[in-house]
XYZ file of N, CA and C in Angstrom:
564
model
N 322.268 -86.903 -15.339
C 321.034 -86.287 -15.290
C 319.820 -87.143 -15.572
N 320.061 -88.193 -16.441
C 318.799 -88.799 -16.633
C 318.284 -89.761 -15.741
N 319.225 -89.987 -14.707
C 318.851 -90.478 -13.403
C 317.873 -89.730 -12.330
N 317.816 -88.438 -12.449
C 317.246 -87.586 -11.733
C 316.045 -87.394 -12.296
N 315.672 -87.457 -13.779
C 314.627 -87.128 -14.584
C 313.300 -88.103 -14.073
N 313.437 -89.492 -13.838
C 312.328 -89.983 -13.122
C 311.910 -89.421 -11.679
N 312.813 -89.051 -11.140
C 312.359 -88.667 -9.776
C 311.601 -87.420 -9.941
N 312.339 -86.349 -10.655
C 311.657 -85.037 -10.862
C 310.389 -85.289 -11.453
N 310.066 -86.266 -12.442
C 308.740 -86.253 -12.814
C 307.731 -87.012 -11.837
N 308.328 -87.980 -11.121
C 307.631 -88.284 -9.824
C 306.853 -87.420 -9.064
N 307.836 -86.392 -8.810
C 307.735 -85.245 -7.973
C 306.468 -84.406 -8.345
N 306.729 -84.016 -9.748
C 305.565 -82.989 -10.443
C 304.561 -83.618 -10.388
N 304.311 -84.991 -10.778
C 303.054 -85.751 -10.897
C 302.493 -85.669 -9.229
N 303.038 -85.833 -8.564
C 302.624 -85.939 -7.157
C 301.964 -84.445 -6.762
N 302.623 -83.616 -7.061
C 301.912 -82.316 -6.653
C 300.932 -81.793 -7.371
N 300.996 -82.171 -8.765
C 299.739 -81.841 -9.634
C 298.482 -82.771 -9.197
N 298.696 -84.020 -8.579
C 297.686 -84.656 -8.249
C 296.918 -84.203 -6.961
N 298.015 -83.937 -5.867
C 297.484 -83.384 -4.854
C 296.725 -81.767 -4.946
N 297.321 -81.171 -5.887
C 296.729 -79.755 -6.022
C 295.361 -79.776 -6.486
N 294.645 -80.505 -7.074
C 293.225 -80.418 -7.309
C 292.260 -80.821 -6.515
N 292.637 -81.888 -5.348
C 291.731 -82.438 -4.501
C 291.011 -81.109 -3.867
N 291.823 -80.453 -3.342
C 291.364 -79.151 -2.442
C 290.273 -78.111 -3.369
N 290.730 -77.898 -4.592
C 289.691 -76.986 -5.352
C 288.503 -77.604 -5.494
N 288.529 -78.990 -5.676
C 287.562 -79.851 -6.032
C 286.491 -80.009 -4.717
N 286.988 -79.775 -3.645
C 286.359 -80.006 -2.215
C 285.774 -78.839 -2.209
N 286.433 -77.585 -2.454
C 285.760 -76.253 -2.073
C 284.800 -75.776 -3.162
N 284.705 -76.370 -4.200
C 283.629 -76.001 -5.368
C 282.388 -76.907 -4.948
N 282.484 -78.507 -4.494
C 281.365 -79.095 -4.217
C 281.094 -79.090 -3.058
N 281.846 -78.545 -1.852
C 281.580 -78.665 -0.485
C 281.670 -79.678 -0.019
N 282.365 -80.922 -0.489
C 282.250 -82.450 -0.027
C 283.870 -82.473 0.314
N 283.856 -82.873 1.658
C 285.032 -82.833 2.760
C 284.995 -84.409 2.919
N 286.086 -84.697 3.134
C 286.042 -86.448 3.490
C 286.471 -86.124 5.114
N 285.737 -85.645 6.151
C 285.482 -85.619 7.338
C 285.090 -86.685 7.851
N 285.628 -87.455 8.753
C 284.987 -88.439 9.560
C 283.513 -88.323 9.894
N 282.642 -89.383 9.766
C 281.245 -89.108 10.041
C 280.891 -88.575 11.657
N 281.663 -88.974 12.586
C 281.380 -88.914 13.834
C 281.785 -87.406 13.985
N 282.905 -86.582 13.683
C 283.243 -85.354 13.582
C 282.278 -84.244 13.004
N 281.872 -84.920 11.568
C 280.589 -84.316 10.945
C 279.225 -84.074 11.825
N 278.951 -85.103 12.439
C 277.830 -85.096 13.200
C 277.842 -84.256 14.075
N 279.386 -83.989 15.065
C 279.438 -83.327 16.171
C 279.414 -81.482 15.500
N 279.875 -81.721 14.369
C 279.702 -80.220 13.490
C 278.160 -80.021 13.368
N 277.606 -80.629 12.969
C 276.002 -80.422 12.901
C 275.335 -80.390 14.129
N 275.680 -81.026 15.247
C 274.988 -80.773 16.394
C 275.451 -79.415 16.933
N 276.375 -79.074 16.867
C 277.126 -77.698 17.324
C 276.231 -76.439 16.629
N 275.928 -76.611 15.726
C 275.186 -75.679 14.982
C 273.909 -75.168 15.952
N 273.472 -76.004 16.773
C 272.260 -75.387 17.538
C 272.807 -75.007 19.028
N 274.082 -75.023 19.187
C 274.540 -74.351 20.448
C 273.891 -73.146 20.631
N 273.837 -72.985 21.852
C 272.988 -71.536 22.251
C 271.315 -71.405 22.120
N 270.737 -72.312 21.743
C 269.610 -72.617 21.383
C 268.573 -73.683 22.207
N 267.258 -73.603 22.257
C 266.783 -74.266 23.335
C 265.467 -75.053 22.025
N 265.499 -75.966 21.789
C 264.508 -76.821 20.829
C 263.302 -77.244 21.613
N 262.135 -76.585 21.348
C 261.096 -77.114 22.026
C 260.255 -78.442 21.104
N 259.743 -79.374 21.950
C 258.933 -80.607 21.209
C 257.868 -81.174 22.239
N 257.884 -82.414 21.906
C 257.007 -83.256 22.668
C 257.529 -84.595 22.918
N 257.257 -85.342 24.011
C 257.269 -86.672 24.478
C 256.698 -87.522 23.597
N 256.725 -88.423 22.714
C 256.303 -89.142 21.957
C 255.710 -90.691 22.750
N 256.981 -90.983 23.322
C 256.698 -91.915 23.954
C 257.691 -91.943 25.477
N 257.236 -92.616 26.458
C 258.069 -92.693 27.642
C 257.738 -93.890 28.282
N 258.146 -95.164 28.212
C 257.436 -96.207 28.860
C 257.983 -96.220 30.436
N 258.990 -95.894 30.670
C 259.040 -95.763 32.032
C 258.435 -94.852 32.803
N 258.158 -93.718 32.147
C 256.941 -92.797 32.797
C 256.096 -92.463 31.699
N 254.847 -93.249 31.825
C 253.894 -93.222 30.616
C 253.283 -91.747 30.733
N 253.017 -91.181 31.934
C 252.419 -90.043 32.150
C 252.979 -88.772 31.452
N 254.197 -88.920 30.889
C 255.054 -88.046 29.966
C 254.299 -87.989 28.851
N 254.153 -88.975 28.175
C 253.543 -88.872 26.769
C 252.608 -87.908 26.450
N 252.963 -87.053 25.440
C 252.177 -85.797 25.040
C 252.801 -84.590 25.792
N 253.575 -84.370 26.730
C 254.097 -83.573 27.332
C 255.261 -82.669 26.494
N 255.368 -81.735 27.020
C 256.435 -80.904 26.700
C 257.847 -81.282 26.967
N 258.758 -81.289 25.772
C 260.100 -81.449 26.160
C 260.855 -80.592 25.358
N 261.921 -80.193 25.874
C 262.965 -79.170 25.410
C 264.289 -79.699 25.587
N 265.228 -79.551 24.497
C 266.604 -79.546 24.547
C 267.430 -78.462 24.531
N 268.273 -78.196 25.704
C 268.801 -76.746 25.729
C 270.403 -76.975 25.255
N 270.885 -76.487 24.176
C 272.165 -76.895 23.907
C 273.182 -75.576 24.641
N 273.596 -76.289 25.950
C 274.125 -74.842 26.805
C 275.633 -75.185 26.753
N 276.516 -76.034 26.274
C 278.062 -76.179 26.309
C 278.398 -76.951 24.930
N 279.096 -76.197 24.051
C 279.307 -76.758 22.624
C 280.971 -76.410 22.557
N 281.448 -77.465 22.396
C 283.025 -77.472 22.008
C 283.067 -78.092 20.756
N 284.456 -78.282 20.050
C 284.686 -79.036 19.124
C 284.380 -80.563 19.342
N 284.926 -81.076 20.793
C 284.942 -82.070 21.116
C 283.909 -82.606 22.167
N 283.024 -81.616 22.723
C 282.166 -82.276 23.398
C 281.006 -81.126 23.411
N 279.692 -81.754 23.625
C 278.193 -80.935 23.411
C 277.535 -81.508 24.666
N 276.870 -80.759 25.449
C 276.249 -81.087 26.574
C 274.636 -80.202 26.296
N 273.810 -81.356 26.229
C 272.051 -81.028 25.989
C 271.659 -81.133 27.199
N 271.017 -79.950 27.839
C 269.925 -80.249 29.114
C 268.727 -80.458 28.495
N 268.097 -81.781 29.103
C 266.876 -82.261 28.628
C 265.937 -81.749 29.546
N 264.601 -81.172 29.114
C 263.944 -80.290 30.172
C 262.803 -80.903 30.030
N 262.116 -81.843 30.861
C 260.974 -82.470 31.150
C 260.312 -82.054 32.298
N 258.880 -82.402 32.568
C 258.104 -82.119 33.345
C 258.892 -82.890 34.898
N 258.864 -82.301 36.108
C 259.403 -83.024 37.349
C 260.652 -82.676 37.651
N 261.135 -83.417 38.581
C 262.347 -82.684 39.217
C 263.890 -83.220 38.834
N 263.713 -84.471 38.073
C 264.838 -84.933 37.536
C 265.527 -84.136 36.400
N 266.813 -84.172 36.608
C 267.492 -83.406 35.207
C 268.395 -84.372 34.740
N 268.469 -84.068 33.190
C 269.216 -85.280 32.675
C 269.890 -84.071 31.666
N 271.443 -84.477 31.699
C 272.031 -83.929 30.627
C 272.528 -84.854 29.750
N 272.219 -84.743 28.553
C 272.925 -85.738 27.494
C 274.301 -85.150 27.137
N 275.361 -85.937 27.172
C 276.942 -85.385 27.098
C 277.454 -86.420 25.810
N 277.589 -85.482 24.901
C 278.137 -86.249 23.465
C 280.019 -86.024 23.495
N 280.663 -86.786 23.542
C 282.211 -86.539 23.671
C 282.964 -87.178 22.566
N 283.586 -86.374 21.778
C 284.347 -86.975 20.658
C 285.565 -87.327 21.121
N 286.179 -88.408 21.266
C 287.340 -88.912 21.878
C 288.181 -89.965 20.745
N 289.258 -89.078 20.212
C 289.725 -89.575 18.637
C 288.668 -89.892 17.780
N 288.643 -91.073 17.216
C 287.724 -91.396 16.230
C 286.469 -91.849 16.742
N 286.204 -92.035 18.040
C 284.942 -92.603 18.620
C 284.140 -91.184 19.360
N 282.789 -91.605 19.381
C 281.878 -90.741 19.752
C 280.850 -91.421 21.075
N 281.326 -90.663 22.369
C 280.696 -91.308 23.466
C 279.528 -90.684 23.911
N 278.343 -91.133 24.056
C 277.106 -90.651 24.931
C 276.941 -90.772 26.265
N 277.021 -90.210 27.046
C 276.394 -90.238 28.388
C 275.366 -89.568 28.863
N 274.601 -90.102 29.941
C 273.594 -89.318 30.434
C 274.087 -88.788 32.347
N 273.867 -87.919 32.269
C 274.278 -87.312 33.621
C 273.051 -86.861 34.329
N 272.487 -87.694 35.223
C 271.208 -87.615 35.828
C 271.335 -87.186 37.143
N 270.399 -86.396 37.752
C 270.450 -85.479 38.842
C 269.040 -85.533 39.571
N 269.010 -85.504 40.702
C 267.682 -85.133 41.431
C 267.430 -83.951 41.472
N 266.357 -83.468 42.273
C 265.987 -81.846 42.456
C 267.007 -81.248 43.106
N 267.862 -81.832 44.183
C 268.870 -81.255 44.842
C 270.193 -81.287 44.026
N 269.955 -81.992 42.844
C 271.369 -81.799 42.046
C 272.440 -82.917 42.464
N 272.166 -83.779 43.043
C 272.792 -84.863 43.601
C 272.661 -86.154 42.581
N 273.603 -86.682 42.434
C 273.915 -87.798 41.127
C 272.531 -88.776 41.367
N 271.798 -89.167 40.649
C 270.873 -89.990 40.445
C 271.242 -91.529 40.807
N 270.508 -92.452 41.233
C 270.849 -93.836 41.238
C 271.467 -94.395 40.293
N 271.153 -94.090 39.008
C 271.918 -94.425 37.820
C 272.165 -93.234 36.887
N 273.550 -92.822 36.936
C 273.888 -91.895 36.135
C 275.070 -92.183 35.248
N 275.532 -91.272 34.454
C 276.838 -91.333 33.608
C 276.680 -92.833 32.844
N 275.511 -93.020 32.491
C 275.471 -94.516 31.684
C 275.553 -93.871 30.072
N 275.764 -94.916 29.253
C 275.591 -94.375 27.920
C 276.361 -95.423 26.947
N 276.921 -95.025 25.809
C 277.651 -96.029 24.968
C 278.286 -94.996 24.069
N 279.096 -95.904 23.224
C 279.896 -95.464 22.179
C 279.048 -95.650 20.779
N 279.130 -94.682 19.916
C 278.333 -94.765 18.752
C 278.989 -95.981 17.871
N 278.025 -96.517 17.065
C 278.662 -97.829 16.373
C 278.651 -97.059 14.702
N 278.855 -98.297 13.931
C 279.397 -97.635 12.379
C 277.855 -97.635 11.498
N 276.754 -97.378 12.123
C 275.650 -97.427 11.394
C 275.160 -96.186 11.250
N 275.649 -95.092 11.733
C 275.413 -93.845 11.880
C 275.880 -92.961 10.447
N 275.566 -91.630 10.420
C 276.104 -90.703 9.565
C 276.130 -89.244 9.940
N 276.396 -88.316 9.026
C 276.705 -87.366 9.751
C 275.593 -86.248 10.406
N 274.054 -87.082 10.021
C 273.027 -86.330 10.798
C 272.264 -87.434 11.870
N 273.057 -88.639 11.990
C 272.270 -89.686 12.931
C 273.401 -90.562 13.480
N 273.483 -90.690 14.887
C 274.349 -91.673 15.354
C 273.468 -92.628 16.203
N 274.084 -93.775 16.510
C 273.408 -94.961 17.461
C 274.263 -95.336 18.308
N 274.004 -95.192 19.477
C 275.053 -95.389 20.711
C 274.418 -97.004 21.590
N 275.070 -98.090 21.099
C 274.638 -99.351 21.844
C 275.335 -98.996 23.320
N 274.524 -99.704 24.374
C 274.934 -99.529 25.760
C 276.324 -100.218 25.899
N 277.168 -99.381 26.855
C 278.645 -99.832 27.231
C 278.374 -99.916 28.835
N 279.021 -100.739 29.306
C 279.118 -101.071 31.033
C 280.107 -100.112 31.453
N 281.016 -99.727 30.639
C 282.088 -98.978 31.244
C 282.959 -99.435 32.613
N 283.102 -100.824 32.657
C 283.738 -101.392 33.380
C 282.831 -101.721 34.888
N 281.597 -101.362 34.932
C 280.824 -101.806 36.042
C 279.622 -102.651 36.028
N 278.954 -102.967 36.775
C 277.904 -103.714 36.620
C 276.701 -103.085 35.791
N 276.219 -103.475 34.857
C 274.689 -102.966 34.390
C 273.597 -103.428 35.196
N 272.758 -102.518 35.365
C 271.649 -102.784 36.160
C 270.711 -103.715 35.077
N 269.817 -104.859 35.762
C 268.973 -105.547 35.093
C 268.009 -104.852 33.998
N 267.997 -105.520 32.680
C 267.246 -105.232 31.772
C 267.805 -103.971 30.616
N 268.962 -103.431 30.887
C 269.839 -102.892 30.009
C 270.891 -103.388 29.063
N 270.774 -104.384 29.099
C 272.178 -105.093 28.606
C 271.544 -104.895 26.848
N 270.770 -104.823 26.490
C 270.379 -104.575 25.024
C 270.087 -103.076 24.593
N 270.236 -102.455 25.430
C 269.839 -100.995 25.021
C 270.659 -100.191 24.162
N 270.075 -99.373 23.509
C 270.715 -98.319 22.402
C 270.181 -97.045 22.381
N 270.795 -95.834 22.260
C 270.133 -94.482 21.828
C 270.685 -93.990 20.798
N 269.632 -93.268 20.193
C 269.855 -92.793 18.783
C 269.650 -91.308 19.031
N 270.346 -90.461 18.220
C 270.127 -89.039 18.174
C 270.173 -88.787 16.700
N 269.168 -87.974 16.179
C 268.839 -87.969 15.014
C 268.430 -86.427 14.725
N 269.167 -85.673 13.539
C 268.846 -84.537 13.166
C 267.982 -84.732 11.599
N 266.639 -84.615 11.578
C 265.986 -84.602 10.293
C 265.674 -83.711 9.774
N 266.556 -83.118 8.716
C 266.540 -81.528 8.216
C 265.192 -81.509 7.266
N 264.953 -82.727 6.582
C 263.561 -82.688 5.745
C 262.228 -82.426 6.728
N 262.256 -83.068 7.876
C 261.104 -83.041 8.498
C 261.235 -81.533 9.649
N 262.521 -81.158 9.679
C 262.813 -80.109 10.730
C 262.651 -80.354 12.055
N 263.371 -81.617 12.283
C 263.079 -82.129 13.770
C 264.691 -82.744 14.223
N 264.690 -82.464 15.533
C 265.757 -83.029 16.534
C 265.115 -84.356 17.348
N 265.741 -85.745 17.335
C 264.969 -86.579 17.732
C 266.197 -87.086 18.816
N 265.755 -87.571 20.043
C 266.185 -88.747 20.821
C 265.482 -89.835 21.322
N 265.971 -90.957 20.888
C 265.326 -92.349 21.018
C 266.335 -93.201 21.816
N 265.272 -93.732 22.793
C 266.005 -95.025 23.518
C 265.496 -96.122 23.012
N 266.133 -97.244 22.943
C 265.656 -98.185 22.240
C 265.879 -99.695 23.258
N 265.136 -100.616 23.324
C 265.508 -101.887 24.062
C 265.161 -102.994 23.220
N 266.207 -103.860 22.595
C 265.871 -104.764 21.679
C 265.095 -104.313 20.423
N 265.349 -103.102 20.070
C 264.843 -102.507 18.728
C 263.356 -102.246 19.317
N 262.863 -101.948 20.523
C 261.797 -101.536 20.598
C 261.731 -100.209 21.385
N 261.016 -99.176 20.796
C 261.207 -97.679 21.342
C 260.680 -97.804 22.692
N 261.625 -97.271 23.683
C 260.906 -97.023 24.888
C 260.971 -95.801 25.308
N 261.710 -94.698 24.606
C 261.743 -93.367 24.810
C 261.866 -92.718 23.422
N 260.815 -91.569 23.126
C 260.916 -91.032 21.612
C 260.612 -89.528 22.069
N 261.549 -88.668 21.805
C 261.175 -87.229 22.162
C 261.600 -86.510 20.815
N 260.875 -85.293 20.581
C 260.873 -84.886 19.078
C 261.023 -83.445 19.402
N 261.784 -82.509 19.204
C 261.920 -81.074 19.156
C 261.970 -80.383 17.760
N 261.456 -79.421 17.367
C 261.743 -78.523 16.003
C 262.909 -77.984 16.079
N 263.436 -78.113 14.942
C 264.834 -77.440 14.873
C 264.750 -76.039 14.139
N 265.376 -75.021 14.720
C 265.224 -73.643 14.619
C 265.910 -73.298 13.148
N 265.330 -72.292 12.545
C 265.766 -71.714 11.369
C 267.552 -71.366 11.417
N 268.158 -71.713 10.821
C 269.817 -71.424 11.030
C 270.008 -70.612 9.776
């Protein structure tokens, strides 16, 4: 009997220690969800919405600075979100966020007016470790192909700023902003 007592005591202590964590999580609302999953959960809240805003900078097309931009959250699942970027002109860009295991992938599906793939399409990268549940940064990744000149040091940032009430898409080259689009978040 005395040989079973330490094992029984250990089992009881194990169940007691595991039994309090879910209650604490329910009370505080703090769960240990991986940051990338938590980010996708926060992005998914805007599914079905179109967020309107402004182009603050676009160095590849400076004529767009000050133009209206809209982000249409059209397809959302736990693992993928597709955001149609609506800008003046014929080019169509869909930002695709895909959760693959513990990694978050951003790609740009670029199409021309006839919806044919653009010269450069499906480019992007995996998020790095600098993000959180409201912001992710995606350094460029070549996906096994050749990078076109000048994009070796690119990164993209997607940010939900609840204090400012904005959704932001930023493209950077060597830490210099190349594109900055900002839209107003809806009331949820």
